[in-house]
PDB file of C-alpha atoms and ligand atoms in Angstrom:
ATOM      1  CA  UNK A1012     107.279  39.987 -39.428  1.00 76.00           C
ATOM      2  CA  UNK A1013     105.629  40.595 -42.769  1.00 95.00           C
ATOM      3  CA  UNK A1014     107.147  40.060 -46.155  1.00 98.00           C
ATOM      4  CA  UNK A1015     108.533  42.938 -48.183  1.00 98.00           C
ATOM      5  CA  UNK A1016     105.876  43.774 -50.783  1.00 98.00           C
ATOM      6  CA  UNK A1017     107.560  43.613 -54.186  1.00 98.00           C
ATOM      7  CA  UNK A1018     106.140  46.614 -55.987  1.00 98.00           C
ATOM      8  CA  UNK A1019     106.056  45.630 -59.648  1.00 98.00           C
ATOM      9  CA  UNK A1020     103.666  48.469 -60.405  1.00 98.00           C
ATOM     10  CA  UNK A1021     106.194  51.109 -59.341  1.00 98.00           C
ATOM     11  CA  UNK A1022     109.052  49.377 -61.166  1.00 98.00           C
ATOM     12  CA  UNK A1023     106.910  49.005 -64.304  1.00 98.00           C
ATOM     13  CA  UNK A1024     106.131  52.730 -64.265  1.00 98.00           C
ATOM     14  CA  UNK A1025     109.824  53.546 -63.970  1.00 98.00           C
ATOM     15  CA  UNK A1026     110.690  51.152 -66.825  1.00 98.00           C
ATOM     16  CA  UNK A1027     107.929  52.530 -69.044  1.00 98.00           C
ATOM     17  CA  UNK A1028     109.165  56.084 -68.516  1.00 98.00           C
ATOM     18  CA  UNK A1029     112.666  54.885 -69.471  1.00 98.00           C
ATOM     19  CA  UNK A1030     111.329  53.207 -72.604  1.00 98.00           C
ATOM     20  CA  UNK A1031     109.472  56.416 -73.566  1.00 98.00           C
ATOM     21  CA  UNK A1032     112.815  58.289 -73.295  1.00 98.00           C
ATOM     22  CA  UNK A1033     114.568  55.605 -75.358  1.00 97.00           C
ATOM     23  CA  UNK A1034     111.823  55.877 -77.963  1.00 97.00           C
ATOM     24  CA  UNK A1035     112.483  59.632 -78.289  1.00 96.00           C
ATOM     25  CA  UNK A1036     116.198  58.950 -78.688  1.00 96.00           C
ATOM     26  CA  UNK A1037     115.483  56.171 -81.214  1.00 95.00           C
ATOM     27  CA  UNK A1038     113.862  58.803 -83.422  1.00 93.00           C
ATOM     28  CA  UNK A1039     111.977  56.394 -85.671  1.00 95.00           C
ATOM     29  CA  UNK A1040     108.477  55.104 -85.439  1.00 97.00           C
ATOM     30  CA  UNK A1041     108.046  51.663 -83.885  1.00 98.00           C
ATOM     31  CA  UNK A1042     104.877  49.634 -84.314  1.00 98.00           C
ATOM     32  CA  UNK A1043     103.293  46.705 -82.440  1.00 98.00           C
ATOM     33  CA  UNK A1044     100.441  44.727 -84.016  1.00 98.00           C
ATOM     34  CA  UNK A1045      98.190  42.696 -81.746  1.00 98.00           C
ATOM     35  CA  UNK A1046      95.868  39.901 -82.832  1.00 98.00           C
ATOM     36  CA  UNK A1047      92.958  38.874 -80.635  1.00 98.00           C
ATOM     37  CA  UNK A1048      90.463  36.145 -81.521  1.00 98.00           C
ATOM     38  CA  UNK A1049      87.227  35.544 -79.629  1.00 97.00           C
ATOM     39  CA  UNK A1050      85.218  37.094 -76.839  1.00 96.00           C
ATOM     40  CA  UNK A1051      87.232  36.383 -73.690  1.00 95.00           C
ATOM     41  CA  UNK A1052      86.608  39.571 -71.653  1.00 94.00           C
ATOM     42  CA  UNK A1053      89.927  39.316 -69.774  1.00 94.00           C
ATOM     43  CA  UNK A1054      91.874  39.055 -73.051  1.00 97.00           C
ATOM     44  CA  UNK A1055      90.066  42.139 -74.373  1.00 97.00           C
ATOM     45  CA  UNK A1056      91.051  44.089 -71.249  1.00 96.00           C
ATOM     46  CA  UNK A1057      94.687  42.890 -71.428  1.00 96.00           C
ATOM     47  CA  UNK A1058      95.020  43.808 -75.099  1.00 98.00           C
ATOM     48  CA  UNK A1059      93.496  47.255 -74.546  1.00 98.00           C
ATOM     49  CA  UNK A1060      95.980  47.859 -71.720  1.00 97.00           C
ATOM     50  CA  UNK A1061      98.831  46.897 -74.047  1.00 98.00           C
ATOM     51  CA  UNK A1062      97.657  49.493 -76.583  1.00 98.00           C
ATOM     52  CA  UNK A1063      97.336  52.196 -73.909  1.00 98.00           C
ATOM     53  CA  UNK A1064     100.859  51.414 -72.716  1.00 98.00           C
ATOM     54  CA  UNK A1065     102.217  51.604 -76.290  1.00 98.00           C
ATOM     55  CA  UNK A1066     100.604  54.958 -76.868  1.00 98.00           C
ATOM     56  CA  UNK A1067     101.981  56.360 -73.609  1.00 98.00           C
ATOM     57  CA  UNK A1068     105.495  55.204 -74.532  1.00 98.00           C
ATOM     58  CA  UNK A1069     105.296  56.653 -78.048  1.00 98.00           C
ATOM     59  CA  UNK A1070     104.994  53.227 -79.728  1.00 98.00           C
ATOM     60  CA  UNK A1071     102.427  52.953 -82.523  1.00 98.00           C
ATOM     61  CA  UNK A1072     100.060  50.034 -82.381  1.00 98.00           C
ATOM     62  CA  UNK A1073      97.561  48.220 -84.562  1.00 98.00           C
ATOM     63  CA  UNK A1074      94.651  46.346 -83.067  1.00 98.00           C
ATOM     64  CA  UNK A1075      93.302  43.329 -85.009  1.00 98.00           C
ATOM     65  CA  UNK A1076      90.292  41.663 -83.360  1.00 98.00           C
ATOM     66  CA  UNK A1077      88.400  38.691 -84.802  1.00 98.00           C
ATOM     67  CA  UNK A1078      85.152  36.993 -83.781  1.00 98.00           C
ATOM     68  CA  UNK A1079      85.138  33.602 -82.046  1.00 97.00           C
ATOM     69  CA  UNK A1080      84.158  31.723 -85.236  1.00 96.00           C
ATOM     70  CA  UNK A1081      86.994  33.109 -87.379  1.00 98.00           C
ATOM     71  CA  UNK A1082      88.927  30.370 -89.172  1.00 98.00           C
ATOM     72  CA  UNK A1083      92.551  29.577 -88.448  1.00 98.00           C
ATOM     73  CA  UNK A1084      93.265  30.297 -92.131  1.00 98.00           C
ATOM     74  CA  UNK A1085      92.110  33.916 -91.765  1.00 98.00           C
ATOM     75  CA  UNK A1086      94.411  34.457 -88.794  1.00 98.00           C
ATOM     76  CA  UNK A1087      97.340  32.828 -90.624  1.00 98.00           C
ATOM     77  CA  UNK A1088      96.662  35.078 -93.622  1.00 98.00           C
ATOM     78  CA  UNK A1089      96.781  38.211 -91.435  1.00 98.00           C
ATOM     79  CA  UNK A1090     100.029  37.013 -89.835  1.00 98.00           C
ATOM     80  CA  UNK A1091     101.558  36.593 -93.285  1.00 98.00           C
ATOM     81  CA  UNK A1092     100.621  40.192 -94.096  1.00 98.00           C
ATOM     82  CA  UNK A1093     102.003  41.494 -90.799  1.00 98.00           C
ATOM     83  CA  UNK A1094     105.239  39.508 -91.251  1.00 98.00           C
ATOM     84  CA  UNK A1095     105.704  41.111 -94.679  1.00 98.00           C
ATOM     85  CA  UNK A1096     104.758  44.632 -93.548  1.00 98.00           C
ATOM     86  CA  UNK A1097     107.911  46.651 -93.020  1.00 97.00           C
ATOM     87  CA  UNK A1098     106.140  49.135 -90.749  1.00 98.00           C
ATOM     88  CA  UNK A1099     105.325  46.393 -88.198  1.00 98.00           C
ATOM     89  CA  UNK A1100     108.155  45.660 -85.739  1.00 98.00           C
ATOM     90  CA  UNK A1101     106.342  43.419 -83.276  1.00 98.00           C
ATOM     91  CA  UNK A1102     103.472  40.936 -83.499  1.00 98.00           C
ATOM     92  CA  UNK A1103     101.551  39.585 -80.510  1.00 98.00           C
ATOM     93  CA  UNK A1104      98.824  36.959 -80.759  1.00 98.00           C
ATOM     94  CA  UNK A1105      96.870  37.070 -77.496  1.00 98.00           C
ATOM     95  CA  UNK A1106      96.382  33.642 -75.929  1.00 97.00           C
ATOM     96  CA  UNK A1107      94.327  31.602 -75.374  1.00 96.00           C
ATOM     97  CA  UNK A1108      93.004  31.142 -78.906  1.00 97.00           C
ATOM     98  CA  UNK A1109      89.581  29.534 -79.437  1.00 97.00           C
ATOM     99  CA  UNK A1110      89.603  25.728 -79.109  1.00 97.00           C
ATOM    100  CA  UNK A1111      89.277  25.151 -82.876  1.00 97.00           C
ATOM    101  CA  UNK A1112      92.676  26.735 -83.493  1.00 98.00           C
ATOM    102  CA  UNK A1113      96.074  25.124 -83.138  1.00 98.00           C
ATOM    103  CA  UNK A1114      98.118  27.497 -80.941  1.00 97.00           C
ATOM    104  CA  UNK A1115     101.447  25.936 -81.951  1.00 97.00           C
ATOM    105  CA  UNK A1116     100.674  26.396 -85.627  1.00 98.00           C
ATOM    106  CA  UNK A1117      99.694  30.042 -85.122  1.00 98.00           C
ATOM    107  CA  UNK A1118     102.753  30.716 -82.934  1.00 97.00           C
ATOM    108  CA  UNK A1119     104.978  29.171 -85.588  1.00 98.00           C
ATOM    109  CA  UNK A1120     103.502  31.507 -88.215  1.00 98.00           C
ATOM    110  CA  UNK A1121     104.852  34.672 -86.508  1.00 98.00           C
ATOM    111  CA  UNK A1122     108.161  35.896 -87.952  1.00 98.00           C
ATOM    112  CA  UNK A1123     110.661  35.145 -85.118  1.00 97.00           C
ATOM    113  CA  UNK A1124     112.251  38.598 -85.546  1.00 97.00           C
ATOM    114  CA  UNK A1125     108.854  40.184 -84.755  1.00 98.00           C
ATOM    115  CA  UNK A1126     107.889  37.662 -82.065  1.00 98.00           C
ATOM    116  CA  UNK A1127     107.670  40.037 -79.076  1.00 98.00           C
ATOM    117  CA  UNK A1128     106.090  37.266 -76.969  1.00 98.00           C
ATOM    118  CA  UNK A1129     109.095  34.982 -77.499  1.00 98.00           C
ATOM    119  CA  UNK A1130     106.730  32.051 -78.122  1.00 98.00           C
ATOM    120  CA  UNK A1131     108.120  30.994 -81.521  1.00 98.00           C
ATOM    121  CA  UNK A1132     110.100  27.714 -81.218  1.00 97.00           C
ATOM    122  CA  UNK A1133     113.187  29.508 -82.461  1.00 98.00           C
ATOM    123  CA  UNK A1134     113.077  32.054 -79.645  1.00 98.00           C
ATOM    124  CA  UNK A1135     112.120  29.376 -77.114  1.00 98.00           C
ATOM    125  CA  UNK A1136     115.047  27.253 -78.360  1.00 97.00           C
ATOM    126  CA  UNK A1137     117.490  30.138 -78.064  1.00 97.00           C
ATOM    127  CA  UNK A1138     116.422  30.689 -74.455  1.00 98.00           C
ATOM    128  CA  UNK A1139     116.834  26.958 -73.797  1.00 97.00           C
ATOM    129  CA  UNK A1140     120.362  27.083 -75.234  1.00 96.00           C
ATOM    130  CA  UNK A1141     121.349  30.089 -73.117  1.00 95.00           C
ATOM    131  CA  UNK A1142     121.484  32.528 -76.039  1.00 96.00           C
ATOM    132  CA  UNK A1143     118.151  34.369 -75.751  1.00 96.00           C
ATOM    133  CA  UNK A1144     116.937  37.007 -78.188  1.00 95.00           C
ATOM    134  CA  UNK A1145     113.227  37.670 -77.617  1.00 98.00           C
ATOM    135  CA  UNK A1146     112.001  36.236 -74.317  1.00 98.00           C
ATOM    136  CA  UNK A1147     108.406  35.942 -72.998  1.00 98.00           C
ATOM    137  CA  UNK A1148     107.389  39.135 -71.215  1.00 98.00           C
ATOM    138  CA  UNK A1149     106.038  37.705 -67.946  1.00 98.00           C
ATOM    139  CA  UNK A1150     109.192  35.753 -66.988  1.00 98.00           C
ATOM    140  CA  UNK A1151     111.279  38.737 -68.090  1.00 98.00           C
ATOM    141  CA  UNK A1152     109.204  40.845 -65.686  1.00 98.00           C
ATOM    142  CA  UNK A1153     109.754  38.343 -62.861  1.00 98.00           C
ATOM    143  CA  UNK A1154     113.514  38.446 -63.392  1.00 98.00           C
ATOM    144  CA  UNK A1155     113.597  42.267 -63.570  1.00 98.00           C
ATOM    145  CA  UNK A1156     111.684  42.461 -60.289  1.00 98.00           C
ATOM    146  CA  UNK A1157     114.095  40.017 -58.600  1.00 98.00           C
ATOM    147  CA  UNK A1158     117.002  42.142 -59.859  1.00 98.00           C
ATOM    148  CA  UNK A1159     115.365  45.360 -58.597  1.00 98.00           C
ATOM    149  CA  UNK A1160     115.211  43.886 -55.082  1.00 98.00           C
ATOM    150  CA  UNK A1161     118.840  42.733 -55.448  1.00 98.00           C
ATOM    151  CA  UNK A1162     118.025  39.080 -54.939  1.00 98.00           C
ATOM    152  CA  UNK A1163     121.118  37.097 -55.824  1.00 97.00           C
ATOM    153  CA  UNK A1164     119.897  33.846 -57.332  1.00 98.00           C
ATOM    154  CA  UNK A1165     123.250  32.089 -57.461  1.00 98.00           C
ATOM    155  CA  UNK A1166     123.023  28.725 -55.727  1.00 98.00           C
ATOM    156  CA  UNK A1167     119.482  29.333 -54.494  1.00 98.00           C
ATOM    157  CA  UNK A1168     116.820  26.633 -54.497  1.00 98.00           C
ATOM    158  CA  UNK A1169     114.166  27.845 -56.935  1.00 99.00           C
ATOM    159  CA  UNK A1170     110.866  26.001 -57.240  1.00 99.00           C
ATOM    160  CA  UNK A1171     108.496  26.853 -60.085  1.00 99.00           C
ATOM    161  CA  UNK A1172     104.918  25.562 -59.906  1.00 98.00           C
ATOM    162  CA  UNK A1173     103.528  25.344 -63.450  1.00 98.00           C
ATOM    163  CA  UNK A1174     105.077  24.184 -66.696  1.00 98.00           C
ATOM    164  CA  UNK A1175     103.400  26.443 -69.287  1.00 97.00           C
ATOM    165  CA  UNK A1176     105.236  27.741 -72.356  1.00 96.00           C
ATOM    166  CA  UNK A1177     104.235  31.293 -71.329  1.00 97.00           C
ATOM    167  CA  UNK A1178     105.600  31.309 -67.768  1.00 98.00           C
ATOM    168  CA  UNK A1179     106.683  28.048 -66.091  1.00 98.00           C
ATOM    169  CA  UNK A1180     109.205  26.718 -68.608  1.00 98.00           C
ATOM    170  CA  UNK A1181     110.781  30.053 -69.631  1.00 98.00           C
ATOM    171  CA  UNK A1182     111.070  31.350 -66.046  1.00 98.00           C
ATOM    172  CA  UNK A1183     112.755  28.066 -65.066  1.00 98.00           C
ATOM    173  CA  UNK A1184     115.293  28.558 -67.884  1.00 98.00           C
ATOM    174  CA  UNK A1185     115.963  32.135 -66.809  1.00 98.00           C
ATOM    175  CA  UNK A1186     116.443  31.169 -63.157  1.00 98.00           C
ATOM    176  CA  UNK A1187     118.818  28.427 -64.298  1.00 98.00           C
ATOM    177  CA  UNK A1188     120.781  30.961 -66.350  1.00 98.00           C
ATOM    178  CA  UNK A1189     121.220  32.947 -63.114  1.00 98.00           C
ATOM    179  CA  UNK A1190     122.680  29.808 -61.458  1.00 98.00           C
ATOM    180  CA  UNK A1191     119.709  28.856 -59.290  1.00 98.00           C
ATOM    181  CA  UNK A1192     119.018  25.169 -58.677  1.00 98.00           C
ATOM    182  CA  UNK A1193     115.643  24.780 -60.344  1.00 98.00           C
ATOM    183  CA  UNK A1194     112.780  22.351 -59.761  1.00 98.00           C
ATOM    184  CA  UNK A1195     109.639  22.490 -61.915  1.00 98.00           C
ATOM    185  CA  UNK A1196     106.479  21.171 -60.234  1.00 98.00           C
ATOM    186  CA  UNK A1197     103.139  20.566 -61.950  1.00 97.00           C
ATOM    187  CA  UNK A1198      99.752  18.915 -61.595  1.00 93.00           C
ATOM    188  CA  UNK A1199     101.254  15.389 -61.376  1.00 96.00           C
ATOM    189  CA  UNK A1200     103.937  16.287 -58.839  1.00 98.00           C
ATOM    190  CA  UNK A1201     103.753  14.008 -55.820  1.00 98.00           C
ATOM    191  CA  UNK A1202     103.958  15.806 -52.457  1.00 97.00           C
ATOM    192  CA  UNK A1203     104.152  19.368 -53.730  1.00 98.00           C
ATOM    193  CA  UNK A1204     104.793  20.760 -50.225  1.00 98.00           C
ATOM    194  CA  UNK A1205     107.948  18.714 -49.883  1.00 98.00           C
ATOM    195  CA  UNK A1206     109.362  20.686 -52.842  1.00 98.00           C
ATOM    196  CA  UNK A1207     107.960  24.121 -52.017  1.00 98.00           C
ATOM    197  CA  UNK A1208     109.226  24.003 -48.400  1.00 98.00           C
ATOM    198  CA  UNK A1209     112.800  23.774 -49.732  1.00 98.00           C
ATOM    199  CA  UNK A1210     112.391  26.826 -51.946  1.00 98.00           C
ATOM    200  CA  UNK A1211     114.385  30.005 -51.365  1.00 98.00           C
ATOM    201  CA  UNK A1212     112.491  31.356 -54.393  1.00 98.00           C
ATOM    202  CA  UNK A1213     108.997  30.096 -55.111  1.00 98.00           C
ATOM    203  CA  UNK A1214     107.231  31.018 -58.357  1.00 98.00           C
ATOM    204  CA  UNK A1215     103.534  30.114 -58.562  1.00 98.00           C
ATOM    205  CA  UNK A1216     102.107  30.146 -62.080  1.00 98.00           C
ATOM    206  CA  UNK A1217      99.194  27.731 -62.203  1.00 97.00           C
ATOM    207  CA  UNK A1218      95.907  29.630 -61.935  1.00 97.00           C
ATOM    208  CA  UNK A1219      94.467  27.948 -58.859  1.00 97.00           C
ATOM    209  CA  UNK A1220      93.439  30.209 -55.949  1.00 97.00           C
ATOM    210  CA  UNK A1221      94.682  28.984 -52.588  1.00 96.00           C
ATOM    211  CA  UNK A1222      97.270  26.641 -54.120  1.00 98.00           C
ATOM    212  CA  UNK A1223     100.140  27.931 -51.977  1.00 98.00           C
ATOM    213  CA  UNK A1224      99.395  28.069 -48.250  1.00 98.00           C
ATOM    214  CA  UNK A1225     101.656  29.414 -45.490  1.00 97.00           C
ATOM    215  CA  UNK A1226     102.697  25.951 -44.291  1.00 98.00           C
ATOM    216  CA  UNK A1227     104.154  25.279 -47.770  1.00 98.00           C
ATOM    217  CA  UNK A1228     106.571  28.224 -47.617  1.00 98.00           C
ATOM    218  CA  UNK A1229     110.041  28.325 -46.082  1.00 98.00           C
ATOM    219  CA  UNK A1230     110.432  31.243 -43.652  1.00 98.00           C
ATOM    220  CA  UNK A1231     112.086  34.191 -45.407  1.00 98.00           C
ATOM    221  CA  UNK A1232     111.519  32.821 -48.940  1.00 98.00           C
ATOM    222  CA  UNK A1233     110.931  35.042 -51.968  1.00 98.00           C
ATOM    223  CA  UNK A1234     107.437  34.251 -53.262  1.00 98.00           C
ATOM    224  CA  UNK A1235     106.406  35.378 -56.739  1.00 98.00           C
ATOM    225  CA  UNK A1236     102.708  35.024 -57.536  1.00 98.00           C
ATOM    226  CA  UNK A1237     102.210  35.162 -61.293  1.00 98.00           C
ATOM    227  CA  UNK A1238      98.577  34.043 -61.447  1.00 96.00           C
ATOM    228  CA  UNK A1239      95.523  36.244 -61.837  1.00 95.00           C
ATOM    229  CA  UNK A1240      92.349  34.372 -60.894  1.00 96.00           C
ATOM    230  CA  UNK A1241      88.894  35.939 -61.116  1.00 94.00           C
ATOM    231  CA  UNK A1242      86.881  34.941 -58.047  1.00 95.00           C
ATOM    232  CA  UNK A1243      83.803  36.250 -56.269  1.00 94.00           C
ATOM    233  CA  UNK A1244      86.210  38.017 -53.911  1.00 91.00           C
ATOM    234  CA  UNK A1245      87.823  39.783 -56.880  1.00 94.00           C
ATOM    235  CA  UNK A1246      91.238  39.141 -58.473  1.00 95.00           C
ATOM    236  CA  UNK A1247      93.481  36.799 -56.492  1.00 97.00           C
ATOM    237  CA  UNK A1248      96.695  34.929 -57.212  1.00 98.00           C
ATOM    238  CA  UNK A1249      97.695  31.330 -56.415  1.00 98.00           C
ATOM    239  CA  UNK A1250      99.242  32.320 -53.088  1.00 98.00           C
ATOM    240  CA  UNK A1251      97.174  32.782 -49.925  1.00 98.00           C
ATOM    241  CA  UNK A1252      97.427  36.268 -48.427  1.00 96.00           C
ATOM    242  CA  UNK A1253      98.759  35.028 -45.035  1.00 97.00           C
ATOM    243  CA  UNK A1254     101.898  33.711 -46.754  1.00 98.00           C
ATOM    244  CA  UNK A1255     103.044  37.322 -46.161  1.00 98.00           C
ATOM    245  CA  UNK A1256     103.493  36.327 -42.492  1.00 98.00           C
ATOM    246  CA  UNK A1257     106.234  33.786 -43.340  1.00 98.00           C
ATOM    247  CA  UNK A1258     107.763  34.909 -46.651  1.00 98.00           C
ATOM    248  CA  UNK A1259     110.631  37.389 -46.829  1.00 98.00           C
ATOM    249  CA  UNK A1260     109.367  38.951 -50.075  1.00 98.00           C
ATOM    250  CA  UNK A1261     105.987  38.637 -51.775  1.00 98.00           C
ATOM    251  CA  UNK A1262     104.354  40.054 -54.927  1.00 98.00           C
ATOM    252  CA  UNK A1263     100.797  41.352 -54.472  1.00 97.00           C
ATOM    253  CA  UNK A1264      98.004  40.292 -56.860  1.00 97.00           C
ATOM    254  CA  UNK A1265      96.849  42.318 -58.679  1.00 95.00           C
ATOM    255  CA  UNK A1266      99.412  45.020 -59.286  1.00 94.00           C
ATOM    256  CA  UNK A1267     102.878  43.540 -59.494  1.00 97.00           C
ATOM    257  CA  UNK A1268     103.637  40.939 -62.161  1.00 98.00           C
ATOM    258  CA  UNK A1269     100.777  42.103 -64.454  1.00 97.00           C
ATOM    259  CA  UNK A1270     102.183  45.630 -64.876  1.00 98.00           C
ATOM    260  CA  UNK A1271     105.695  44.170 -65.278  1.00 98.00           C
ATOM    261  CA  UNK A1272     104.480  42.006 -68.179  1.00 98.00           C
ATOM    262  CA  UNK A1273     103.242  45.083 -70.029  1.00 98.00           C
ATOM    263  CA  UNK A1274     106.472  46.997 -69.413  1.00 98.00           C
ATOM    264  CA  UNK A1275     108.469  44.033 -70.748  1.00 98.00           C
ATOM    265  CA  UNK A1276     106.268  43.789 -73.836  1.00 98.00           C
ATOM    266  CA  UNK A1277     107.193  47.403 -74.637  1.00 98.00           C
ATOM    267  CA  UNK A1278     110.852  46.567 -74.008  1.00 98.00           C
ATOM    268  CA  UNK A1279     110.629  43.575 -76.380  1.00 98.00           C
ATOM    269  CA  UNK A1280     108.923  45.690 -79.037  1.00 98.00           C
ATOM    270  CA  UNK A1281     111.706  48.262 -78.930  1.00 98.00           C
ATOM    271  CA  UNK A1282     114.319  45.467 -78.921  1.00 98.00           C
ATOM    272  CA  UNK A1283     112.689  43.857 -81.979  1.00 98.00           C
ATOM    273  CA  UNK A1284     112.689  47.233 -83.765  1.00 98.00           C
ATOM    274  CA  UNK A1285     116.364  47.807 -82.919  1.00 97.00           C
ATOM    275  CA  UNK A1286     117.308  44.307 -84.100  1.00 95.00           C
ATOM    276  CA  UNK A1287     115.420  44.789 -87.348  1.00 93.00           C
ATOM    277  CA  UNK A1288     117.157  48.127 -88.033  1.00 92.00           C
ATOM    278  CA  UNK A1289     120.537  46.555 -87.196  1.00 91.00           C
ATOM    279  CA  UNK A1290     119.822  43.448 -89.283  1.00 89.00           C
ATOM    280  CA  UNK A1291     120.368  41.080 -86.324  1.00 86.00           C
ATOM    281  CA  UNK A1292     119.762  37.539 -87.596  1.00 75.00           C
ATOM    282  CA  UNK A1293     117.442  35.488 -85.440  1.00 73.00           C
ATOM    283  CA  UNK A1294     117.466  32.230 -87.298  1.00 66.00           C
ATOM    284  CA  UNK A1295     120.871  32.319 -88.912  1.00 48.00           C
ATOM    285  CA  UNK A1296     119.210  31.312 -92.193  1.00 46.00           C
TER     286      UNK A1296
HETATM  287  N1  LIG B 956      97.905  35.300 -72.419  1.00 89.35           N
HETATM  288  C1  LIG B 956      98.294  35.330 -71.126  1.00 89.35           C
HETATM  289  N2  LIG B 956      99.520  35.874 -71.023  1.00 89.35           N
HETATM  290  C2  LIG B 956      99.905  36.198 -72.267  1.00 89.35           C
HETATM  291  C3  LIG B 956     101.077  36.799 -72.790  1.00 89.35           C
HETATM  292  O1  LIG B 956     102.042  37.134 -72.096  1.00 89.35           O
HETATM  293  N3  LIG B 956     101.099  36.967 -74.135  1.00 89.35           N
HETATM  294  C4  LIG B 956     100.066  36.587 -74.926  1.00 89.35           C
HETATM  295  N4  LIG B 956     100.190  36.766 -76.231  1.00 89.35           N
HETATM  296  N5  LIG B 956      98.977  36.031 -74.475  1.00 89.35           N
HETATM  297  C5  LIG B 956      98.892  35.838 -73.143  1.00 89.35           C
END
């Protein structure tokens, strides 16, 4: 038996078409500003895809790109301008930033009402407390895909490999909110297989090709591969291809979680615009 291929690309297309319709009904212009620092070719491709997706959905976008040697002060200054600019509904700072910049400081400088990545501590804290407002796009995409395939998470053993602020921690919180029993594994976890073999849902978000092998997966499990690793064999995830022979459901890499992330970014941008028009308070200050 082979696993059901979870088609995030098809779902993302459906969601994007829905967002384009909602944009027409919204009747006002909505604008996303992206900030990219440095020369990382993958980041340049990702940001360009985000702009293409905005344009297709009828969302305006502004593209701010800086050279590798730009100072943190210059980026903070731009963020201040974007925060104050009433035309801008969403702000996204593409990560990773160059090593000389403090990512937490830059993340903190984004107005939480415009924080379409959900990385600001206020948005992260709201997710942690079970009252989310703007939530990171990749975990949101994972959850939407699980819902599309009608996977009921209640009481399930969920194991997340990776504890990043972008994927591991937020996806763990979201699985918990759906009443899964959640374990977070990471680079210091002893006997990783002992945890993964218990998992009804396994989320791999590390960035290490070949990390999850078929002997680590419980037969019939739902396996979500969030990673995109560039190798000589092309783009691969963290999960070995033959896991499809034991898993019940599996996301292909590339072409499942990546497209879902972009669809969810558009969703967050529209949500941020709606909140701003409605005067929804993020911070309560
Ligand atoms: N780098 C890798 N994933 C992401 C993401 O979802 N948002 C941003 N801003 N940067 C990223």
